[in-house]
PDB file of C-alpha atoms in Angstrom:
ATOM      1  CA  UNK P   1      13.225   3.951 -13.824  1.00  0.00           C
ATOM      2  CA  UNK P   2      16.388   4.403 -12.014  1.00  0.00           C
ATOM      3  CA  UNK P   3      15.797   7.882 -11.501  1.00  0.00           C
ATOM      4  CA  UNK P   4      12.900   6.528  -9.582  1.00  0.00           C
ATOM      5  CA  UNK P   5      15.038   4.544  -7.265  1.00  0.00           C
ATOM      6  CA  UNK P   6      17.791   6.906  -6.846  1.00  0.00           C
ATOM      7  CA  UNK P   7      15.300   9.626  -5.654  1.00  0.00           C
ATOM      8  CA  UNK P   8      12.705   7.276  -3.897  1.00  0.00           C
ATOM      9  CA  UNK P   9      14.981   5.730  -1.671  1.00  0.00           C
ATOM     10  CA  UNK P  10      14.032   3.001   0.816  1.00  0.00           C
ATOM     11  CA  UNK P  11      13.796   5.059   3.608  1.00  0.00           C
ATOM     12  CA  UNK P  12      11.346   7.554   1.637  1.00  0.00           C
ATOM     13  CA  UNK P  13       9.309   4.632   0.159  1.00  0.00           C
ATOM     14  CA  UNK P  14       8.627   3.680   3.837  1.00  0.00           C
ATOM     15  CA  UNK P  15       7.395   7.406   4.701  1.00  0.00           C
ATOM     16  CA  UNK P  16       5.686   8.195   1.724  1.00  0.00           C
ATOM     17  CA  UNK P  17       3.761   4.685   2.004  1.00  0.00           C
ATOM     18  CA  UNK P  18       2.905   5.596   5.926  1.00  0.00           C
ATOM     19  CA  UNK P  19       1.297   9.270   4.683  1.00  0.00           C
ATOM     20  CA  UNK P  20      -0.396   7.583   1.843  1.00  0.00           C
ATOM     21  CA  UNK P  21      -1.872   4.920   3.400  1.00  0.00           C
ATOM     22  CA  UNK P  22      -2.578   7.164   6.409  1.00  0.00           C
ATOM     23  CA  UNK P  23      -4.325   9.653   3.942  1.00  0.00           C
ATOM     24  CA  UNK P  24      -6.147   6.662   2.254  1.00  0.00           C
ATOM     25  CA  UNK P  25      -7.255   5.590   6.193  1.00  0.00           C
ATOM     26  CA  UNK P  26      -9.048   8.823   6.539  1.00  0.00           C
ATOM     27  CA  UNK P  27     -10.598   8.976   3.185  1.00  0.00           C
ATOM     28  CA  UNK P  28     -11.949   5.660   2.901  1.00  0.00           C
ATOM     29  CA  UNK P  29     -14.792   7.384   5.004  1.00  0.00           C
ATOM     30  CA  UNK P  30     -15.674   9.909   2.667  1.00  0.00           C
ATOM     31  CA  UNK P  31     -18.252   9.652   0.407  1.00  0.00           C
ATOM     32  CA  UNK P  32     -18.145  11.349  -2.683  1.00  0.00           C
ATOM     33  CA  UNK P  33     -21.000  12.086  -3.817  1.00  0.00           C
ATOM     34  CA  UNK P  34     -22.710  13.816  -0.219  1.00  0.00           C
ATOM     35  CA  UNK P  35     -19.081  15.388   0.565  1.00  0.00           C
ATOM     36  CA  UNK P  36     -19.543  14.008   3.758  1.00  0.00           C
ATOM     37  CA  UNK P  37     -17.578  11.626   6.327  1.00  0.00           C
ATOM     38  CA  UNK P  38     -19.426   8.129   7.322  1.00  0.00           C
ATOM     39  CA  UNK P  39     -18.055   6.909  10.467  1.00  0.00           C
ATOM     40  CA  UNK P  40     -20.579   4.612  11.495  1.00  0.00           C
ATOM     41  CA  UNK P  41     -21.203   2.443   8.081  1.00  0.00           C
ATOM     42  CA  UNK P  42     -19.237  -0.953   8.583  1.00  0.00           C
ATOM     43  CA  UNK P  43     -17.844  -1.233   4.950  1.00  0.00           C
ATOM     44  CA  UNK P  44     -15.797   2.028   5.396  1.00  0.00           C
ATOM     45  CA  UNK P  45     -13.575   0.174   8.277  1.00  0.00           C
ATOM     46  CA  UNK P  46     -12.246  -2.839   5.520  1.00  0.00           C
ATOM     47  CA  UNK P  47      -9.732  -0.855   3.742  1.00  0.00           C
ATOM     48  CA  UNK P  48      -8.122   0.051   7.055  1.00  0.00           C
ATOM     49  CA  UNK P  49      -8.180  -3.619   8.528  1.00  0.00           C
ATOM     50  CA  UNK P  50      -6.496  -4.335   5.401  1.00  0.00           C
ATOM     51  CA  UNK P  51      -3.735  -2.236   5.727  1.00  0.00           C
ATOM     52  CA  UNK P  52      -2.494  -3.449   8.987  1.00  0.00           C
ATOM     53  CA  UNK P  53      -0.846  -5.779   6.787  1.00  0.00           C
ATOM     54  CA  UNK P  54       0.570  -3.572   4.646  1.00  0.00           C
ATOM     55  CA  UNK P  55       1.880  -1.621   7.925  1.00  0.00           C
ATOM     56  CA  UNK P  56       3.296  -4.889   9.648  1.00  0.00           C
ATOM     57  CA  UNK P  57       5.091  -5.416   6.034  1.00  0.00           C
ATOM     58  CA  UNK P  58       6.451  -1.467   5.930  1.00  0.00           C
ATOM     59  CA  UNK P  59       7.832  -2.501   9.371  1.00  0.00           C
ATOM     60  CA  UNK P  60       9.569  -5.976   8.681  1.00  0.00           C
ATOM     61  CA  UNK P  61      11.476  -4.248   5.913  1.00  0.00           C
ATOM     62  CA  UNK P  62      12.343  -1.125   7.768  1.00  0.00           C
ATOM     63  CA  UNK P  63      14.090  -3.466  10.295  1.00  0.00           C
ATOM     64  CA  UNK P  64      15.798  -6.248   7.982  1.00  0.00           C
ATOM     65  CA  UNK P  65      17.336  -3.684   6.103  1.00  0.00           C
ATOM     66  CA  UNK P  66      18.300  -1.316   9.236  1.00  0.00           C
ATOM     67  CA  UNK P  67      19.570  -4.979  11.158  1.00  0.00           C
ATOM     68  CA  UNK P  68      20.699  -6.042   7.586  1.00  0.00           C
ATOM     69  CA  UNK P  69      19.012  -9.907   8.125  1.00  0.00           C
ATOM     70  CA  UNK P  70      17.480 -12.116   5.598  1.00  0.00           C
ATOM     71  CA  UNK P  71      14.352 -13.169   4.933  1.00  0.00           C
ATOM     72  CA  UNK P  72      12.643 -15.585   6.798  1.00  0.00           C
ATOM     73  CA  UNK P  73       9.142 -17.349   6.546  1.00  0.00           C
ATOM     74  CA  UNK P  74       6.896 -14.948   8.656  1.00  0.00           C
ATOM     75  CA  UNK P  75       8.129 -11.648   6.506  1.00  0.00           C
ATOM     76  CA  UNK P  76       7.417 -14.491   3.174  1.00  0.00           C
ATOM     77  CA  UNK P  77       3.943 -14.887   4.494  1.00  0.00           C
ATOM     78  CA  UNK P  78       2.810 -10.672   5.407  1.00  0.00           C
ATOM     79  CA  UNK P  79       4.354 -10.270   1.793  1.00  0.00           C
ATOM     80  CA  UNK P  80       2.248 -12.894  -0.209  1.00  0.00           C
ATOM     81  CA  UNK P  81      -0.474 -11.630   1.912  1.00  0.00           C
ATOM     82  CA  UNK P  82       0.434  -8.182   0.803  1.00  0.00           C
ATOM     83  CA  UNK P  83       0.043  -9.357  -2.715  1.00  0.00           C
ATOM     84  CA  UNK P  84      -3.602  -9.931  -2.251  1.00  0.00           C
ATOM     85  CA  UNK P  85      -4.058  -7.082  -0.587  1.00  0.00           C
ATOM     86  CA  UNK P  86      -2.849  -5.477  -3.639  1.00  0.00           C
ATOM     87  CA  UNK P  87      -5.439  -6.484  -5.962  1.00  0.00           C
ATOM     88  CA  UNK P  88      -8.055  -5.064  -2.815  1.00  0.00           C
ATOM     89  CA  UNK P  89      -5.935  -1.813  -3.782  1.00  0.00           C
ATOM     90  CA  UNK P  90      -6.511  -2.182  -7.319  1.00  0.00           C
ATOM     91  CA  UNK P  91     -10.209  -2.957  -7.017  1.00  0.00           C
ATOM     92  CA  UNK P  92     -10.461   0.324  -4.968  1.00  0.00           C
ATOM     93  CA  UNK P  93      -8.664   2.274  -7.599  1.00  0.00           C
ATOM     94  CA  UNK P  94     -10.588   1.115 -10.145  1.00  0.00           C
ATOM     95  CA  UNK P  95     -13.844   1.801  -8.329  1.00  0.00           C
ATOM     96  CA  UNK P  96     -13.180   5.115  -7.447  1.00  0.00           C
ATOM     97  CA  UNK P  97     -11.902   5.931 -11.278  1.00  0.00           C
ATOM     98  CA  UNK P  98     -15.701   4.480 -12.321  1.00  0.00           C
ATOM     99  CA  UNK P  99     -17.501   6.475  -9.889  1.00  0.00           C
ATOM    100  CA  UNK P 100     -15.616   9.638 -10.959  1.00  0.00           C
ATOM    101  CA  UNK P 101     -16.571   8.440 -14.572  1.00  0.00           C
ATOM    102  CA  UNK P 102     -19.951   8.865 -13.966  1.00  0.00           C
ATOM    103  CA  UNK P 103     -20.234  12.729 -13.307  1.00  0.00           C
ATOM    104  CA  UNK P 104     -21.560  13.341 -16.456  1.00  0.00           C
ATOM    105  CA  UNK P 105     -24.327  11.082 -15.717  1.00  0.00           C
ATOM    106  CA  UNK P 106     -25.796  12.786 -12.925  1.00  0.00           C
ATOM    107  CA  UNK P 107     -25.227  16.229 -14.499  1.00  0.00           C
ATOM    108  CA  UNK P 108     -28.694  17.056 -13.588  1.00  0.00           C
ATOM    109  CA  UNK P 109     -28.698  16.048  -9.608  1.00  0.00           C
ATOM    110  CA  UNK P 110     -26.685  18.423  -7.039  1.00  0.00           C
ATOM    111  CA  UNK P 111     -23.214  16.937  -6.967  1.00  0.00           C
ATOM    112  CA  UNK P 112     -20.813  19.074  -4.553  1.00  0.00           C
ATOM    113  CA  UNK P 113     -18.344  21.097  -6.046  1.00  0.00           C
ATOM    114  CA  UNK P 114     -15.459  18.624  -4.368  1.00  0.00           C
ATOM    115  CA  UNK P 115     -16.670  16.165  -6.389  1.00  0.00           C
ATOM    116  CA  UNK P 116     -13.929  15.927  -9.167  1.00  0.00           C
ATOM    117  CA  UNK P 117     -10.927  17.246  -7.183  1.00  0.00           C
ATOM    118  CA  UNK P 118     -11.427  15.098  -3.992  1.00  0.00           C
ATOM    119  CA  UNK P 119     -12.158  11.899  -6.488  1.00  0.00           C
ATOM    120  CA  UNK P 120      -8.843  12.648  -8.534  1.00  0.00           C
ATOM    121  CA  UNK P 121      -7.138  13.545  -5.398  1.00  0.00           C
ATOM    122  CA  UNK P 122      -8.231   9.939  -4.215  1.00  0.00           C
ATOM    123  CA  UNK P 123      -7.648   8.157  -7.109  1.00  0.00           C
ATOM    124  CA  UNK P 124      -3.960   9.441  -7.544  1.00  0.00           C
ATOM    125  CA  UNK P 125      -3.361   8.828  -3.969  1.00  0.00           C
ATOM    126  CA  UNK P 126      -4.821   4.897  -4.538  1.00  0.00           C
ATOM    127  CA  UNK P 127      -2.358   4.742  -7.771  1.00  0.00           C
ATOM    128  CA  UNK P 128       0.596   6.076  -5.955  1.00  0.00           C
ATOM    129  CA  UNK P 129      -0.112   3.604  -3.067  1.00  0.00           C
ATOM    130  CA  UNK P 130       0.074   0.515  -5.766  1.00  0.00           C
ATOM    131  CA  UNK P 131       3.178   1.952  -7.425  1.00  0.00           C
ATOM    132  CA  UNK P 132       4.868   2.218  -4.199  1.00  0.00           C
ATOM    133  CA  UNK P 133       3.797  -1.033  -3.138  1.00  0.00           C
ATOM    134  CA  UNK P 134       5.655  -2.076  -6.076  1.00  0.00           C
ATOM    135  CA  UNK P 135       8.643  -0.101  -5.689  1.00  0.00           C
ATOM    136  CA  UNK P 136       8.902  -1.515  -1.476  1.00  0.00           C
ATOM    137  CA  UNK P 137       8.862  -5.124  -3.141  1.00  0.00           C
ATOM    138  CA  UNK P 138      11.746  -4.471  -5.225  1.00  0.00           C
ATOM    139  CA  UNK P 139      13.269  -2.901  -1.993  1.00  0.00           C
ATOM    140  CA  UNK P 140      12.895  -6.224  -0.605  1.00  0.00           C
ATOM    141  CA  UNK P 141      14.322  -8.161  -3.179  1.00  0.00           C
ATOM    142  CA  UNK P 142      17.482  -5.852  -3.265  1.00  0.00           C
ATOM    143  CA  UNK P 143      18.202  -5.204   0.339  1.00  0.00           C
ATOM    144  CA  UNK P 144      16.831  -8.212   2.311  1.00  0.00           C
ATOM    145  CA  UNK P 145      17.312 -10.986  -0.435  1.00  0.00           C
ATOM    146  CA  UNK P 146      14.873 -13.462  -2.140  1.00  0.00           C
ATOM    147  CA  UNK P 147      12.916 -16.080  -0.460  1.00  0.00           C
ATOM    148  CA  UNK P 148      15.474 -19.271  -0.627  1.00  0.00           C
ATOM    149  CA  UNK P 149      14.913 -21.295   2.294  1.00  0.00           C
ATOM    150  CA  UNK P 150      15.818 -25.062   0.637  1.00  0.00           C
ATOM    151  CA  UNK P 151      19.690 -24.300   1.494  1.00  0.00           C
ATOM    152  CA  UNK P 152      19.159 -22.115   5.610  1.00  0.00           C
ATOM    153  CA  UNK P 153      20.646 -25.012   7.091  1.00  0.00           C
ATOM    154  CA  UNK P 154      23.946 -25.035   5.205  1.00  0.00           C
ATOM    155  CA  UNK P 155      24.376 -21.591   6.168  1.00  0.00           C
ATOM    156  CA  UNK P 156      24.240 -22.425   9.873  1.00  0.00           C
ATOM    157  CA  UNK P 157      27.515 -23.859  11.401  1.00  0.00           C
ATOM    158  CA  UNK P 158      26.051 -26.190  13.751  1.00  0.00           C
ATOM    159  CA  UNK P 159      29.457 -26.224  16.090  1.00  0.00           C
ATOM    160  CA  UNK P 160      29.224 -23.160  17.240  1.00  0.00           C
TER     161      UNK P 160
END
């Protein structure tokens, strides 16, 4: 694991998530099964709704650890948000592994050859988007500190 961290740094946990999530933007309008794109169908804009949040969170970190501050209550809030989002994430993962489960049910119908590439391709990219969700809240804890905010005012030197 900390070969993980020493060649996933922060900095390429925060562009890595960006491409994935980007990627994942674009390919939560493509249906598997007609290898085609569905721009118009309402349940295909959720996933990227959702990951304004994750964005907004990508950013907070980005600057407490560039302006080296702690954590405060707003950043506390987008994470535990985050967290739920997460298990959105996980749903999607494991939706996309059933649907790729059931090729050999539909062996008969014409199922495009893209089929089991683009679905793997998707699925990976959904599993690397959890584990570096993961890997950004451990970032957190290290860099910007844990969420203690019963002693902030005995840090603060109210004479100045």
């Amino acid at each position: 694991m900390k070969n993980v961290f020493k060649l996933l740094t922060w900095k390429r946990c925060i562009y890595f998530s960006i491409a994935v999530l980007t990627l994942l933007i674009v390919f939560s309008f493509y249906g598997l099964y007609s290898n085609t794109f569905y721009v118009l169908k309402p349940d295909n804009y959720i996933f990227p709704l959702l990951t304004l949040v994750h964005f907004t969170f990508l950013y907070v970190l980005w600057f407490k650890i560039e302006e080296d501050e702690l954590t405060d209550p707003l950043m506390r809030n987008v994470e535990y948000t985050l967290y739920v989002i997460c298990l959105v994430y996980l749903y999607e993962a494991f939706e996309t592994a059933r649907i790729l489960m059931t090729y050999s049910e539909f062996e008969n119908y014409v199922i495009p050859e893209t089929f089991l590439p683009m679905g793997t391709f998707i699925l990976s990219l959904q599993i690397l988007l959890l584990m570096l969700t993961l890997i950004s809240f451990k970032y957190r804890k290290d860099f910007v500190g844990a969420y203690t905010f019963d002693n902030i005012n005995q840090h603060i030197d109210s004479w100045e």
